[in-house]
CSV table of C-alpha atoms in Angstrom, one decimal:
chain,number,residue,atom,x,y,z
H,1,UNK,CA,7.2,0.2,-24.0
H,2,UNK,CA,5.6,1.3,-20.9
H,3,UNK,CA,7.0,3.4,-18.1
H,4,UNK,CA,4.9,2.8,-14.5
H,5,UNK,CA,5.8,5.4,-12.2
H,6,UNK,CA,5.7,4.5,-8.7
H,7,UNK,CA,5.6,5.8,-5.2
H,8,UNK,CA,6.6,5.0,-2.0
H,9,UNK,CA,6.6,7.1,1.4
H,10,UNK,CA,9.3,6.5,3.5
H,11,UNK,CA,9.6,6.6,7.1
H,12,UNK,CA,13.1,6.2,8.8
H,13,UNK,CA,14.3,2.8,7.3
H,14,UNK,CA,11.0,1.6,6.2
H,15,UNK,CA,8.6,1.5,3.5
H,16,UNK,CA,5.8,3.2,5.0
H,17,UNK,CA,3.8,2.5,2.4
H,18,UNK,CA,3.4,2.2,-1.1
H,19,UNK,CA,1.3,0.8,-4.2
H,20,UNK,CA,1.4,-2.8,-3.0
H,21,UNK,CA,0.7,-1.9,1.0
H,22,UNK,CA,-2.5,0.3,-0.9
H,23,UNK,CA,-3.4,-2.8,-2.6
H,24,UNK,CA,-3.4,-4.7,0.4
H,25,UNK,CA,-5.7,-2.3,2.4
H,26,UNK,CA,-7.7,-2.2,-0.6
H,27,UNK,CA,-8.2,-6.2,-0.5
H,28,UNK,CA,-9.1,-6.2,3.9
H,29,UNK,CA,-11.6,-4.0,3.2
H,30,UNK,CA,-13.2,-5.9,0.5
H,31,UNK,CA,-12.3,-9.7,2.6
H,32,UNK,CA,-12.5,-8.8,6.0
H,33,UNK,CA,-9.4,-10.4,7.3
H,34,UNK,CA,-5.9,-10.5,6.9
H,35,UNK,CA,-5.8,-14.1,6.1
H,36,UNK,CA,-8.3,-14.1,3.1
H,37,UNK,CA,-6.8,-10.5,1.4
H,38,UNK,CA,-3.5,-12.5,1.7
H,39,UNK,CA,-5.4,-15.5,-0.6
H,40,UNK,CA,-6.9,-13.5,-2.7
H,41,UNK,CA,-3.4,-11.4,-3.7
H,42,UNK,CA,-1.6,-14.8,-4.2
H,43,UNK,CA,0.7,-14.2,-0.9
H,44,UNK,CA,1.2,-16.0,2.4
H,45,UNK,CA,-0.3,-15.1,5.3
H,46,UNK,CA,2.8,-14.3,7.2
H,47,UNK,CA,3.5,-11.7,4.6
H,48,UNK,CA,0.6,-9.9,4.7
H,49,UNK,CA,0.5,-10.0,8.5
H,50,UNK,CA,4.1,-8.3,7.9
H,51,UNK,CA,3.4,-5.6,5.9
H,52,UNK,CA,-0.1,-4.6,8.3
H,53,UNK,CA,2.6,-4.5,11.3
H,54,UNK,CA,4.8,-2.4,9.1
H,55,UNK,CA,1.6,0.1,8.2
H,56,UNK,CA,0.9,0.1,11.6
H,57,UNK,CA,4.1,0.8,13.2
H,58,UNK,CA,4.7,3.8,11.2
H,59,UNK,CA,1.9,5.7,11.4
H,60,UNK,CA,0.2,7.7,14.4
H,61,UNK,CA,-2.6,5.7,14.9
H,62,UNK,CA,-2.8,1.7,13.3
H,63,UNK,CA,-4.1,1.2,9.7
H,64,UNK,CA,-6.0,-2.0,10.8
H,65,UNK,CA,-7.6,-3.3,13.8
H,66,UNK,CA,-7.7,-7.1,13.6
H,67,UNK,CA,-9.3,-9.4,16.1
H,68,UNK,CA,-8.0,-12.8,16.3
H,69,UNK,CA,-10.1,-15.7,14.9
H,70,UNK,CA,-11.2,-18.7,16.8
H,71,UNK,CA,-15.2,-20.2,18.0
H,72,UNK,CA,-15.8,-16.3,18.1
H,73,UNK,CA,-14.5,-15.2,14.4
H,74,UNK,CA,-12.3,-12.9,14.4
H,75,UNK,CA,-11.5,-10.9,11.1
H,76,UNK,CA,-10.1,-7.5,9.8
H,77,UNK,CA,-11.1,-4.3,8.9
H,78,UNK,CA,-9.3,-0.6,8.0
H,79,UNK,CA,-9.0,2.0,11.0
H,80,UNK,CA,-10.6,5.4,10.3
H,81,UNK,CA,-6.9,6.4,9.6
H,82,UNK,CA,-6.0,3.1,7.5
H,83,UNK,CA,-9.2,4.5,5.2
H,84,UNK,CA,-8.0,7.7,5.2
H,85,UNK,CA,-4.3,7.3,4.3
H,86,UNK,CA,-5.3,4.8,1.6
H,87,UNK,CA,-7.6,7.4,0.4
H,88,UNK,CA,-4.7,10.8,0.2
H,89,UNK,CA,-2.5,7.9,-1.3
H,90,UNK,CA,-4.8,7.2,-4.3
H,91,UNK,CA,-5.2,10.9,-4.7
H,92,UNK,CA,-1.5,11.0,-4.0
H,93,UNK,CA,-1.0,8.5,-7.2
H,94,UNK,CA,-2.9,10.2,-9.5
H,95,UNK,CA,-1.8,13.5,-9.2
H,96,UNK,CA,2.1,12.7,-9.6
H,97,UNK,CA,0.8,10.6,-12.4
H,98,UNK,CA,-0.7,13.5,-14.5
H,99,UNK,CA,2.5,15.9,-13.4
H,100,UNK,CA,5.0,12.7,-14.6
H,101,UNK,CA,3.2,12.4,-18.1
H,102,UNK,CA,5.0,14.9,-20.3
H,103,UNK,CA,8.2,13.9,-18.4
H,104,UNK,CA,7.4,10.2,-18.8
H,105,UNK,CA,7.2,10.8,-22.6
H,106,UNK,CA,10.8,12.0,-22.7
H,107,UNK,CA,12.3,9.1,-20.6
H,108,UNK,CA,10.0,7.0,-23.4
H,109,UNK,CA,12.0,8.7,-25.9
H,110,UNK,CA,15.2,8.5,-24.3
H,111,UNK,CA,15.0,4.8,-23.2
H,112,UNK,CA,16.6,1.5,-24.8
H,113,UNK,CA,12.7,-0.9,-26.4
């Protein structure tokens, strides 16, 4: 059995972000557009697209800049603050992960295989 521990910043009513909104900056960075992180995570388009407006609606300053694509390109990259939030989350992650483990070993103990 394996226990994932998981975490999620909220912001009034919304998911601020999270493991799968870190995932998705993650994959803009490495694509360059919405539209091609999107493919490459197995989701639509409209979804991603979603989840960026969320990001960037909650925080101070947008996550992602995005230029609209046409005879010009257009494309996708991370904000100085996207890269920045994405960073403290990963950092975030890790450390409740190392203060969950002895904890997570109990619930292990205590949970139904």
């Amino acid at each position: 059995m394996e226990l994932n521990l998981k975490l999620r910043l909220l912001h009034n009513d919304d998911v601020a972000f999270g493991p799968g909104k870190a995932d998705l900056l993650e994959a803009i960075a490495a694509a360059g557009s919405i539209s091609a992180a999107a493919r490459n995570m197995g989701m639509s388009y409209r979804r991603a697209w979603l989840l960026v407006d969320v990001m960037n609606r909650c925080f101070r300053e947008p996550l992602v800049h995005s230029a609209a694509g046409g005879s010009h390109g257009g494309g996708a990259q991370l904000t100085d603050t996207g890269a920045a939030v994405l960073a403290q989350f990963r950092k975030m992650e890790a450390a409740a992960l190392q203060a969950a483990r002895p904890h997570m070993a109990v619930f292990t103990a205590l949970l139904n295989e």
